[in-house]
Short mmCIF file of C-alpha atoms in Angstrom, two decimals:
data_model
loop_
_atom_site.label_atom_id
_atom_site.label_comp_id
_atom_site.label_asym_id
_atom_site.label_seq_id
_atom_site.Cartn_x
_atom_site.Cartn_y
_atom_site.Cartn_z
CA UNK A 1459 129.55 -22.91 17.91
CA UNK A 1460 129.10 -26.55 16.86
CA UNK A 1461 132.30 -27.77 18.50
CA UNK A 1462 131.82 -25.51 21.51
CA UNK A 1463 128.40 -27.05 22.20
CA UNK A 1464 129.80 -30.56 21.87
CA UNK A 1465 132.56 -29.73 24.35
CA UNK A 1466 130.12 -28.21 26.83
CA UNK A 1467 127.72 -31.15 26.41
CA UNK A 1468 130.41 -33.77 27.04
CA UNK A 1469 131.47 -31.92 30.17
CA UNK A 1470 128.07 -32.19 31.84
CA UNK A 1471 125.66 -34.60 30.10
CA UNK A 1472 125.24 -38.38 30.03
CA UNK A 1473 123.16 -39.48 27.03
CA UNK A 1474 120.84 -42.54 26.83
CA UNK A 1475 121.89 -45.76 25.12
CA UNK A 1476 125.31 -44.25 24.40
CA UNK A 1477 128.87 -45.26 25.12
CA UNK A 1478 129.99 -41.76 26.00
CA UNK A 1479 133.67 -42.43 25.31
CA UNK A 1480 133.10 -43.25 21.65
CA UNK A 1481 129.86 -41.48 20.67
CA UNK A 1482 129.20 -37.93 19.54
CA UNK A 1483 125.95 -36.04 19.88
CA UNK A 1484 125.06 -33.46 17.25
CA UNK A 1485 123.93 -30.08 18.64
CA UNK A 1486 120.45 -29.30 17.28
CA UNK A 1487 119.38 -25.66 17.39
CA UNK A 1488 115.86 -25.87 15.99
CA UNK A 1489 113.24 -27.97 14.31
CA UNK A 1490 110.39 -27.25 11.93
CA UNK A 1491 108.05 -29.77 10.37
CA UNK A 1492 109.97 -32.88 9.38
CA UNK A 1493 113.38 -31.20 9.65
CA UNK A 1494 115.95 -30.62 12.37
CA UNK A 1495 118.73 -28.02 12.03
CA UNK A 1496 122.13 -28.37 13.68
CA UNK A 1497 124.60 -25.74 14.88
CA UNK A 1498 126.50 -25.93 11.58
CA UNK A 1499 123.38 -25.09 9.60
CA UNK A 1500 122.85 -28.64 8.31
CA UNK A 1501 119.31 -29.86 7.78
CA UNK A 1502 118.11 -33.41 8.49
CA UNK A 1503 114.83 -35.13 7.71
CA UNK A 1504 113.71 -36.70 10.99
CA UNK A 1505 112.60 -40.04 9.53
CA UNK A 1506 112.33 -41.69 12.97
CA UNK A 1507 110.13 -38.99 14.54
CA UNK A 1508 112.71 -38.40 17.29
CA UNK A 1509 112.34 -41.81 18.92
CA UNK A 1510 108.84 -42.28 17.50
CA UNK A 1511 107.16 -39.43 19.38
CA UNK A 1512 106.80 -36.55 16.92
CA UNK A 1513 103.50 -37.22 15.17
CA UNK A 1514 102.92 -33.89 13.48
CA UNK A 1515 106.47 -32.58 13.05
CA UNK A 1516 108.59 -30.26 15.11
CA UNK A 1517 107.45 -26.93 16.57
CA UNK A 1518 103.88 -27.30 15.38
CA UNK A 1519 102.26 -23.86 15.79
CA UNK A 1520 98.85 -25.21 16.81
CA UNK A 1521 100.23 -27.33 19.65
CA UNK A 1522 102.54 -24.48 20.71
CA UNK A 1523 99.60 -22.07 20.86
CA UNK A 1524 97.46 -24.42 22.96
CA UNK A 1525 100.34 -25.03 25.38
CA UNK A 1526 100.96 -21.27 25.61
CA UNK A 1527 97.28 -20.65 26.40
CA UNK A 1528 97.28 -23.35 29.08
CA UNK A 1529 100.45 -21.94 30.67
CA UNK A 1530 98.61 -18.66 31.17
CA UNK A 1531 95.71 -20.41 32.96
CA UNK A 1532 97.16 -23.27 35.01
CA UNK A 1533 100.60 -24.84 34.72
CA UNK A 1534 100.39 -27.44 37.50
CA UNK A 1535 98.23 -28.72 40.34
CA UNK A 1536 98.59 -31.84 42.47
CA UNK A 1537 96.28 -34.50 41.01
CA UNK A 1538 95.61 -36.08 44.41
CA UNK A 1539 92.71 -34.13 45.90
CA UNK A 1540 92.31 -31.90 42.83
CA UNK A 1541 91.39 -32.22 39.17
CA UNK A 1542 91.24 -29.93 36.14
CA UNK A 1543 89.34 -29.65 32.88
CA UNK A 1544 92.19 -30.56 30.47
CA UNK A 1545 92.60 -33.97 32.15
CA UNK A 1546 88.83 -34.55 32.21
CA UNK A 1547 88.44 -33.62 28.55
CA UNK A 1548 91.44 -35.66 27.43
CA UNK A 1549 90.14 -38.76 29.21
CA UNK A 1550 86.67 -38.25 27.76
CA UNK A 1551 87.96 -37.86 24.23
CA UNK A 1552 90.44 -40.73 24.32
CA UNK A 1553 88.00 -43.17 25.94
CA UNK A 1554 85.56 -42.41 23.13
CA UNK A 1555 88.18 -43.69 20.64
CA UNK A 1556 89.30 -46.79 22.54
CA UNK A 1557 87.57 -50.19 22.79
CA UNK A 1558 84.28 -49.69 24.67
CA UNK A 1559 85.42 -51.74 27.67
CA UNK A 1560 88.04 -49.10 28.52
CA UNK A 1561 86.40 -46.88 31.14
CA UNK A 1562 89.00 -45.18 33.37
CA UNK A 1563 92.31 -43.37 32.85
CA UNK A 1564 95.33 -43.23 35.16
CA UNK A 1565 97.96 -40.59 34.34
CA UNK A 1566 101.73 -40.89 34.69
CA UNK A 1567 104.89 -39.53 33.06
CA UNK A 1568 106.09 -41.76 30.19
CA UNK A 1569 105.82 -45.17 28.55
CA UNK A 1570 107.78 -47.04 31.21
CA UNK A 1571 105.64 -45.65 34.01
CA UNK A 1572 102.44 -46.35 32.09
CA UNK A 1573 103.58 -49.98 31.99
CA UNK A 1574 104.60 -49.96 35.68
CA UNK A 1575 101.11 -48.72 36.55
CA UNK A 1576 99.52 -51.49 34.48
CA UNK A 1577 101.60 -54.24 36.08
CA UNK A 1578 100.91 -52.96 39.59
CA UNK A 1579 97.19 -52.74 38.84
CA UNK A 1580 97.09 -56.40 37.80
CA UNK A 1581 99.13 -57.67 40.74
CA UNK A 1582 97.12 -55.66 43.27
CA UNK A 1583 93.88 -56.68 41.58
CA UNK A 1584 94.69 -60.32 42.32
CA UNK A 1585 95.89 -59.48 45.84
CA UNK A 1586 92.65 -57.74 46.71
CA UNK A 1587 90.78 -60.85 45.66
CA UNK A 1588 92.86 -62.90 48.08
CA UNK A 1589 95.02 -64.41 45.33
CA UNK A 1590 98.80 -64.29 45.02
CA UNK A 1591 99.75 -64.28 41.35
CA UNK A 1592 103.50 -63.94 40.98
CA UNK A 1593 104.14 -64.58 37.28
CA UNK A 1594 103.76 -62.47 34.15
CA UNK A 1595 103.35 -63.70 30.57
CA UNK A 1596 105.18 -61.73 27.87
CA UNK A 1597 106.64 -62.04 24.37
CA UNK A 1598 110.23 -62.80 23.60
CA UNK A 1599 111.99 -59.83 21.94
CA UNK A 1600 109.61 -57.44 23.67
CA UNK A 1601 110.42 -54.02 25.02
CA UNK A 1602 108.26 -52.13 27.51
CA UNK A 1603 110.67 -49.64 29.10
CA UNK A 1604 113.69 -49.30 31.34
CA UNK A 1605 112.24 -49.08 34.85
CA UNK A 1606 112.47 -52.32 36.83
CA UNK A 1607 108.96 -53.62 36.21
CA UNK A 1608 109.02 -52.67 32.53
CA UNK A 1609 112.53 -54.10 32.19
CA UNK A 1610 111.41 -57.37 33.83
CA UNK A 1611 108.76 -57.99 31.17
CA UNK A 1612 111.08 -57.02 28.30
CA UNK A 1613 113.63 -59.16 26.49
CA UNK A 1614 116.56 -60.12 28.71
CA UNK A 1615 120.04 -59.57 27.28
CA UNK A 1616 123.42 -57.97 27.76
CA UNK A 1617 121.84 -54.62 28.60
CA UNK A 1618 119.81 -56.12 31.47
CA UNK A 1619 122.51 -58.51 32.73
CA UNK A 1620 123.62 -56.30 35.69
CA UNK A 1621 120.05 -56.40 37.04
CA UNK A 1622 119.14 -59.99 36.24
CA UNK A 1623 118.81 -61.16 39.85
CA UNK A 1624 116.47 -58.28 40.67
CA UNK A 1625 113.92 -58.85 37.89
CA UNK A 1626 110.69 -60.66 38.71
CA UNK A 1627 109.55 -63.93 37.21
CA UNK A 1628 108.28 -63.78 33.65
CA UNK A 1629 107.35 -66.61 31.28
CA UNK A 1630 108.28 -65.64 27.73
CA UNK A 1631 106.62 -67.02 24.61
CA UNK A 1632 107.16 -66.35 20.91
CA UNK A 1633 105.09 -63.68 19.22
CA UNK A 1634 102.02 -65.39 17.75
CA UNK A 1635 101.94 -67.18 14.43
CA UNK A 1636 99.48 -69.73 13.19
CA UNK A 1637 102.22 -72.37 13.51
CA UNK A 1638 103.04 -71.73 17.18
CA UNK A 1639 99.71 -70.93 18.80
CA UNK A 1640 99.17 -74.46 20.11
CA UNK A 1641 102.58 -74.41 21.77
CA UNK A 1642 101.74 -71.06 23.38
CA UNK A 1643 98.44 -72.46 24.65
CA UNK A 1644 100.27 -75.34 26.32
CA UNK A 1645 102.65 -72.95 28.07
CA UNK A 1646 99.72 -70.87 29.27
CA UNK A 1647 97.96 -73.96 30.59
CA UNK A 1648 101.01 -74.85 32.71
CA UNK A 1649 101.07 -71.52 34.54
CA UNK A 1650 97.55 -70.09 34.11
CA UNK A 1651 96.74 -69.99 37.84
CA UNK A 1652 99.92 -68.00 38.58
CA UNK A 1653 99.68 -65.40 35.81
CA UNK A 1654 98.74 -61.93 37.02
CA UNK A 1655 98.61 -60.73 33.43
CA UNK A 1656 99.83 -61.02 29.86
CA UNK A 1657 101.62 -57.94 28.49
CA UNK A 1658 102.35 -57.51 24.79
CA UNK A 1659 103.09 -55.03 22.03
CA UNK A 1660 100.32 -55.45 19.45
CA UNK A 1661 101.26 -56.03 15.79
CA UNK A 1662 104.78 -54.52 16.00
CA UNK A 1663 107.52 -55.18 18.54
CA UNK A 1664 109.35 -51.90 18.16
CA UNK A 1665 112.70 -51.90 19.94
CA UNK A 1666 112.99 -55.65 19.45
CA UNK A 1667 113.68 -54.98 15.77
CA UNK A 1668 110.33 -53.89 14.31
CA UNK A 1669 109.15 -57.51 14.43
CA UNK A 1670 105.61 -57.90 13.14
CA UNK A 1671 102.81 -60.39 13.67
CA UNK A 1672 99.27 -60.72 12.37
CA UNK A 1673 96.17 -59.32 14.06
CA UNK A 1674 94.27 -62.61 13.68
CA UNK A 1675 96.99 -64.58 15.48
CA UNK A 1676 97.24 -62.06 18.31
CA UNK A 1677 93.46 -62.01 18.67
CA UNK A 1678 93.45 -65.81 19.03
CA UNK A 1679 96.11 -65.63 21.74
CA UNK A 1680 94.24 -62.88 23.57
CA UNK A 1681 91.03 -64.91 23.45
CA UNK A 1682 92.77 -67.94 24.94
CA UNK A 1683 94.25 -65.89 27.77
CA UNK A 1684 90.82 -64.45 28.52
CA UNK A 1685 89.36 -67.95 28.70
CA UNK A 1686 91.93 -68.69 31.42
CA UNK A 1687 91.13 -65.56 33.42
CA UNK A 1688 94.42 -63.82 32.57
CA UNK A 1689 94.30 -60.03 32.41
CA UNK A 1690 95.55 -58.47 29.16
CA UNK A 1691 97.86 -55.42 29.08
CA UNK A 1692 98.11 -53.95 25.59
CA UNK A 1693 101.19 -51.73 25.27
CA UNK A 1694 100.32 -49.17 22.57
CA UNK A 1695 103.06 -46.75 23.65
CA UNK A 1696 104.71 -47.02 20.22
CA UNK A 1697 101.95 -48.24 17.91
CA UNK A 1698 99.16 -45.95 19.14
CA UNK A 1699 97.90 -42.80 17.45
CA UNK A 1700 97.97 -43.97 13.84
CA UNK A 1701 101.31 -45.75 13.52
CA UNK A 1702 99.80 -49.07 12.35
CA UNK A 1703 97.50 -47.35 9.83
CA UNK A 1704 94.51 -47.26 12.22
CA UNK A 1705 94.14 -44.94 15.20
CA UNK A 1706 95.10 -47.79 17.52
CA UNK A 1707 96.29 -51.34 16.94
CA UNK A 1708 93.22 -52.31 18.98
CA UNK A 1709 91.09 -51.29 15.99
CA UNK A 1710 92.47 -54.27 14.06
CA UNK A 1711 91.85 -56.88 16.78
CA UNK A 1712 88.73 -58.89 17.50
CA UNK A 1713 89.48 -59.05 21.24
CA UNK A 1714 89.76 -56.12 23.66
CA UNK A 1715 92.42 -55.83 26.38
CA UNK A 1716 91.74 -55.15 30.05
CA UNK A 1717 94.40 -52.45 30.24
CA UNK A 1718 96.06 -50.22 27.63
CA UNK A 1719 99.26 -48.14 27.88
CA UNK A 1720 99.99 -44.93 25.99
CA UNK A 1721 102.79 -42.39 25.69
CA UNK A 1722 105.19 -41.29 22.88
CA UNK A 1723 102.81 -39.76 20.31
CA UNK A 1724 100.27 -38.91 23.02
CA UNK A 1725 101.43 -35.27 23.25
CA UNK A 1726 102.54 -35.12 19.63
CA UNK A 1727 106.11 -35.39 20.91
CA UNK A 1728 105.86 -32.07 22.71
CA UNK A 1729 106.54 -33.25 26.26
CA UNK A 1730 106.48 -36.39 28.46
CA UNK A 1731 103.21 -38.00 29.47
CA UNK A 1732 101.84 -41.48 30.05
CA UNK A 1733 98.33 -42.90 30.39
CA UNK A 1734 97.09 -46.30 31.52
CA UNK A 1735 93.46 -47.08 30.75
CA UNK A 1736 91.48 -49.92 32.29
CA UNK A 1737 88.08 -51.60 32.48
CA UNK A 1738 85.34 -50.80 34.97
CA UNK A 1739 85.73 -54.27 36.48
CA UNK A 1740 89.38 -53.72 37.29
CA UNK A 1741 88.68 -50.22 38.65
CA UNK A 1742 85.90 -51.56 40.88
CA UNK A 1743 88.36 -53.84 42.68
CA UNK A 1744 90.01 -50.70 44.10
CA UNK A 1745 86.77 -48.76 44.71
CA UNK A 1746 86.07 -49.29 48.40
CA UNK A 1747 85.44 -47.71 51.80
CA UNK A 1748 88.72 -49.30 52.86
CA UNK A 1749 91.56 -46.86 52.24
CA UNK A 1750 94.09 -49.68 52.04
CA UNK A 1751 92.39 -50.91 48.87
CA UNK A 1752 93.29 -47.70 47.02
CA UNK A 1753 95.90 -47.74 44.27
CA UNK A 1754 98.97 -46.19 45.90
CA UNK A 1755 100.86 -44.91 42.92
CA UNK A 1756 101.52 -41.39 41.70
CA UNK A 1757 103.96 -38.95 40.12
CA UNK A 1758 104.63 -35.30 40.84
CA UNK A 1759 103.49 -34.31 37.36
CA UNK A 1760 100.57 -36.71 37.10
CA UNK A 1761 98.03 -35.31 34.60
CA UNK A 1762 100.14 -32.20 33.95
CA UNK A 1763 97.71 -29.57 32.65
CA UNK A 1764 100.30 -28.47 30.09
CA UNK A 1765 100.84 -32.02 28.82
CA UNK A 1766 97.07 -32.54 28.69
CA UNK A 1767 96.73 -29.37 26.60
CA UNK A 1768 99.43 -30.62 24.24
CA UNK A 1769 97.71 -34.00 24.00
CA UNK A 1770 94.34 -32.43 23.21
CA UNK A 1771 95.95 -30.30 20.50
CA UNK A 1772 97.74 -33.33 19.06
CA UNK A 1773 94.46 -35.25 19.06
CA UNK A 1774 92.77 -32.39 17.20
CA UNK A 1775 95.44 -32.60 14.51
CA UNK A 1776 95.39 -36.41 14.37
CA UNK A 1777 91.66 -36.54 13.69
CA UNK A 1778 91.76 -33.94 10.92
CA UNK A 1779 90.98 -35.35 7.49
CA UNK A 1780 94.29 -34.01 6.15
CA UNK A 1781 96.22 -36.06 8.73
CA UNK A 1782 94.23 -39.22 8.09
CA UNK A 1783 94.90 -38.79 4.37
CA UNK A 1784 98.59 -38.18 5.08
CA UNK A 1785 98.78 -41.48 6.98
CA UNK A 1786 97.24 -43.25 3.98
CA UNK A 1787 99.76 -41.53 1.69
CA UNK A 1788 102.71 -42.72 3.81
CA UNK A 1789 101.29 -46.26 3.81
CA UNK A 1790 100.97 -46.19 0.01
CA UNK A 1791 104.49 -44.81 -0.50
CA UNK A 1792 105.93 -47.45 1.83
CA UNK A 1793 104.11 -50.18 -0.08
CA UNK A 1794 105.56 -48.95 -3.36
CA UNK A 1795 109.07 -48.72 -1.91
CA UNK A 1796 108.83 -52.21 -0.43
CA UNK A 1797 108.85 -53.74 -3.90
CA UNK A 1798 111.90 -51.69 -4.86
CA UNK A 1799 113.77 -52.56 -1.66
CA UNK A 1800 113.44 -56.25 -2.36
CA UNK A 1801 115.64 -55.89 -5.46
CA UNK A 1802 118.73 -55.07 -3.35
CA UNK A 1803 120.97 -58.00 -2.42
CA UNK A 1804 121.94 -56.30 0.84
CA UNK A 1805 118.30 -56.07 1.95
CA UNK A 1806 116.27 -58.88 3.46
CA UNK A 1807 113.07 -59.43 5.43
CA UNK A 1808 111.28 -56.29 4.26
CA UNK A 1809 108.18 -55.70 6.37
CA UNK A 1810 105.55 -53.03 6.81
CA UNK A 1811 102.69 -52.21 9.15
CA UNK A 1812 100.94 -48.93 8.49
CA UNK A 1813 103.42 -46.06 8.56
CA UNK A 1814 106.18 -48.35 9.86
CA UNK A 1815 108.58 -49.79 7.28
CA UNK A 1816 111.54 -51.97 8.28
CA UNK A 1817 114.13 -54.25 6.74
CA UNK A 1818 117.32 -56.00 7.74
CA UNK A 1819 120.73 -55.10 6.36
CA UNK A 1820 122.07 -58.47 5.28
CA UNK A 1821 125.59 -58.36 6.65
CA UNK A 1822 127.02 -60.10 9.69
CA UNK A 1823 125.18 -61.09 12.83
CA UNK A 1824 121.84 -59.47 13.58
CA UNK A 1825 122.74 -57.80 16.86
CA UNK A 1826 122.35 -54.46 18.60
CA UNK A 1827 126.12 -54.44 18.98
CA UNK A 1828 126.81 -55.09 15.30
CA UNK A 1829 129.33 -52.60 13.87
CA UNK A 1830 126.99 -51.96 10.94
CA UNK A 1831 124.64 -49.84 13.07
CA UNK A 1832 127.07 -46.94 13.46
CA UNK A 1833 128.21 -47.13 9.83
CA UNK A 1834 124.65 -46.96 8.54
CA UNK A 1835 123.63 -44.21 10.94
CA UNK A 1836 126.53 -41.97 9.85
CA UNK A 1837 126.00 -42.77 6.17
CA UNK A 1838 122.36 -41.72 6.37
CA UNK A 1839 123.27 -38.55 8.28
CA UNK A 1840 125.68 -37.63 5.50
CA UNK A 1841 122.67 -37.78 3.16
CA UNK A 1842 120.68 -35.45 5.42
CA UNK A 1843 118.39 -38.14 6.83
CA UNK A 1844 118.05 -39.35 10.42
CA UNK A 1845 117.62 -43.12 10.43
CA UNK A 1846 118.77 -44.81 13.63
CA UNK A 1847 119.05 -48.56 12.96
CA UNK A 1848 118.29 -51.14 15.62
CA UNK A 1849 121.44 -53.17 15.12
CA UNK A 1850 121.23 -54.01 11.43
CA UNK A 1851 117.49 -53.37 11.24
CA UNK A 1852 116.74 -50.15 9.39
CA UNK A 1853 113.30 -48.67 9.94
CA UNK A 1854 111.34 -45.60 8.85
CA UNK A 1855 108.76 -44.08 11.20
CA UNK A 1856 108.13 -40.60 9.77
CA UNK A 1857 106.03 -37.75 11.18
CA UNK A 1858 102.68 -37.53 9.45
CA UNK A 1859 103.45 -34.09 8.04
CA UNK A 1860 106.20 -35.47 5.77
CA UNK A 1861 105.63 -34.56 2.14
CA UNK A 1862 105.83 -37.02 -0.72
CA UNK A 1863 108.99 -35.24 -1.91
CA UNK A 1864 110.64 -35.63 1.51
CA UNK A 1865 109.58 -39.26 1.72
CA UNK A 1866 111.22 -39.89 -1.64
CA UNK A 1867 114.37 -38.17 -0.33
CA UNK A 1868 114.47 -40.71 2.50
CA UNK A 1869 114.08 -43.58 0.05
CA UNK A 1870 116.80 -42.13 -2.21
CA UNK A 1871 119.19 -41.93 0.73
CA UNK A 1872 118.59 -45.60 1.55
CA UNK A 1873 119.16 -46.64 -2.07
CA UNK A 1874 122.33 -44.56 -2.33
CA UNK A 1875 123.79 -46.08 0.81
CA UNK A 1876 122.82 -49.57 -0.35
CA UNK A 1877 124.62 -49.00 -3.66
CA UNK A 1878 127.70 -47.25 -2.28
CA UNK A 1879 128.57 -49.09 0.92
CA UNK A 1880 128.47 -52.67 -0.36
#
């Protein structure tokens, strides 16, 4: 069955971020809790939460039940001209947890579209005030998605080279540090009148290599942008819903953004959904008797009732005391393992933020196209653990349901590979 599924898959499917000629994709038949089971009966600990989305583990019965109940009531309705209670309740509950200046929610389909919505809001906001602001401020090494707007504000490289001439103008600065803030301020001063917004990943730049910066430095940069009238887009697609140790990275900052973007863990990894929240001031710029001032953006599955039901169920689980304690347990275990990791010669630049632990494998060039990525990935799989390095950056982003025993299994796999491969 295993080989048959691979053959059938290769005949019809094109997988993301994969060179199809040289890659193989393991057929997974089921998942439960932290584990995935393939067609050969092998079990794997999903230590990356299936691309960082699975907060509470696979096939969670509570989320499944709530989705099943919603399917029996209302599976879909166009969100232009209609509304429904799951979307109203989800917005009410999330807004109550976000910075108090966040007042309205706009629904979309995924992280990239949540970012697209945010960028379009900022550009149209300026337009409706009679201003043409054509530049965006963003961090180097950032990643905000693969649609054209999201790709434009992300790190440019070999993977974006075919589209380079089609991406809009972005001024990139280094992620904040006490030693480079003054330089960033000078760059902002040069272009302040042309910036429609500043978009950033708070505290952790995920796909860029789990690069981390301090809340105090980011807060200082946010404050400076605000003083120059630059709108702030906070991309919490990855770091939201407990990943940084608090419910949102915003909880660790002294400044509040104008717009926030959410996806990934939003539905507990059950299905796609994106949300863009914004301030009342920004919303009011579109609130008019003139139809042409409306925000003309939408998706067929905007505010999917099923996805809203999954999100509400995931939020129920996230706010349970057991889950909050589990997050603290993961943080503590990571902290303990950090000290042990630093004793390995092959390991460098160990870093942690909440439930996110990362380090660099000290061999060769640090690149997404480094041969070490595939070697490490396969070595970890052989130990029954899914760890998908970003080049030579190994990271752990586990579901919150992971037990201490399973967490130690992940650590043991890393230590075994470190001792055996080099």
